[in-house]
Amino acid sequence: MDGTAVALLGLAALFVLLLIRVPVGLSMLIAGAAGIALLRPQAVLPVIAGETFAVSSRYALTIIPLFMLMGNLAVVSGMSRELYLAANLWLGRFRGGLAAASIVASAGFSALSGSSLAAALTMGRVALPEMRRFNYDRSLAAGSVAAGGTLGILIPPSAGLVLYGILTEQSIGRLFMAGLFPGILLTLFFVLTVFLVVKLQPHKVPPGGPANPGPERQRAPAGAYWILGLVVVTLGGIYAGVFSAMEAAGVGAFLTLLLALARRSLTRDGLGEAVHSTLRASGTVFLILIGAYVFKVFLGFTEIPFAAARWVAEQGWSGAQVAAVLLVMFIVLGTFLDGFAMLVLTIPLVQPILASLGVDMIWFGVMIVVTLEMGLISPPVGLNTFVVKSVAQDVPMGAIYRGIVPFWFAMLALLVLIALVPRIATFLPEAMYGIQP
């Protein structure tokens, strides 16, 4: 059996495993190991052992659990709630302000955690009861929370950008800087989308928010300023060259712990919950990475990525044409594949093609992450929609899907804008690190 046939068989096996709901990391590990066994039986155990050790001992990967810990500490110490209350105080007076506040608060929390699911779950618990209390339309409320949660995979410290950087061996610091301005733009697009929906369908929201905020709301901005200070220190430190992205993760987690202790808002049980949640989530991510690297070695043995690169080169297509086709493919795949699974499945295949055509992998990484965001709210898989459903169990899935439609098109608008104006994603990393050779 030749390499191409084995590669197709391995990909088919992987899709079957994913369809029967075997965990993503385990699916890639099984399919990759089985494929290597067909091609080079003697290499199976050395590859599994070697890649497991390489992933587990890689210093750059400490960024994942540290930023997760930072976000979890913010949740258990009540900082995330204060962030929403502050955004509510600033925006709640406008029609649709509570929905807009949930998006702004999600953006702020995303800059602490880097996780879309954590952002959607945290803001869902805080914002949905508030919007329900003021009789917001269920679809708008659920859609704004689900969409706001997707910012966690674009705004640094994005877990999606970290995984992309590891798979493509790109600078994580560059990717963080590249995702910052598009993340701010998308936050603005989402807020404008809320106000546009309210303008076109005023019956979805009450006339305005609370006129006289209570004492808790009045104190909230002080807590929010501390959170914004943490974000400025971590991301600003990277931009200023004071520390690397990995060091920023450690600094951010340590400062969040100190702040929580200084505010006396962190209990022993809360600290244990934060550490436990971080360990569980980190274990899942590391299993995905180990499986991805084993599967990547398997694809390398088949030589199919390089054969695909040669075939594309023979067609005479430009880098822009290939990138456009791939992005459409990612949007389609995102409707039924988990985002991390989509990354690890496709990046090893498409990277040689893009590299041979001179495509800027930092720019393309931001574009890919935006398509992952679209997948997070696209039926039938859309993980963020199920997270929102778990918080608002009385809201039908149909209402949630109706609510996310305008936000999905806002993401599409950002994708087109970055495609037409690549400098949106590249000017900040180039200003910081210089132009890539």
PDB file of C-alpha atoms in Angstrom, residues 30 42 44 58 65 75 84 96 124 150 162 223 228 249 271 326 330 354 357 365 379-380 383 390 404 409 411 416 437:
ATOM      1  CA  ILE A  30      -4.835   6.206  17.524  1.00  0.00           C
ATOM      2  CA  GLN A  42       9.401  -0.414  14.065  1.00  0.00           C
ATOM      3  CA  VAL A  44       5.553   3.314  16.315  1.00  0.00           C
ATOM      4  CA  ARG A  58       8.631  21.985  25.762  1.00  0.00           C
ATOM      5  CA  PRO A  65      -1.684  26.240  31.810  1.00  0.00           C
ATOM      6  CA  VAL A  75     -13.429  33.645  37.882  1.00  0.00           C
ATOM      7  CA  TYR A  84     -19.405  42.656  33.543  1.00  0.00           C
ATOM      8  CA  GLY A  96     -29.370  46.934  24.065  1.00  0.00           C
ATOM      9  CA  GLY A 124     -23.333  33.376  30.431  1.00  0.00           C
ATOM     10  CA  THR A 150     -15.623  33.507  20.647  1.00  0.00           C
ATOM     11  CA  VAL A 162      -0.790  29.291  20.683  1.00  0.00           C
ATOM     12  CA  GLY A 223     -12.304  46.129  40.122  1.00  0.00           C
ATOM     13  CA  LEU A 228      -7.387  46.066  32.769  1.00  0.00           C
ATOM     14  CA  ALA A 249       1.916  34.071  31.286  1.00  0.00           C
ATOM     15  CA  LEU A 271      -7.995  28.323  44.869  1.00  0.00           C
ATOM     16  CA  LEU A 326      -8.558  27.190   2.169  1.00  0.00           C
ATOM     17  CA  PHE A 330     -12.223  26.077   6.973  1.00  0.00           C
ATOM     18  CA  LEU A 354       1.332  28.042   1.697  1.00  0.00           C
ATOM     19  CA  LEU A 357       3.695  30.191  -2.360  1.00  0.00           C
ATOM     20  CA  GLY A 365      -2.970  32.402  11.301  1.00  0.00           C
ATOM     21  CA  PRO A 379     -24.595  24.601  13.818  1.00  0.00           C
ATOM     22  CA  PRO A 380     -24.608  21.710  14.327  1.00  0.00           C
ATOM     23  CA  LEU A 383     -19.560  24.505  21.028  1.00  0.00           C
ATOM     24  CA  SER A 390     -26.158  24.623  29.492  1.00  0.00           C
ATOM     25  CA  ILE A 404     -26.001  34.208  16.504  1.00  0.00           C
ATOM     26  CA  PHE A 409     -21.959  37.849   9.492  1.00  0.00           C
ATOM     27  CA  MET A 411     -17.174  37.778  11.728  1.00  0.00           C
ATOM     28  CA  VAL A 416     -13.076  39.924   4.344  1.00  0.00           C
ATOM     29  CA  PRO A 437      12.442  37.255   6.322  1.00  0.00           C
TER      30      PRO A 437
END
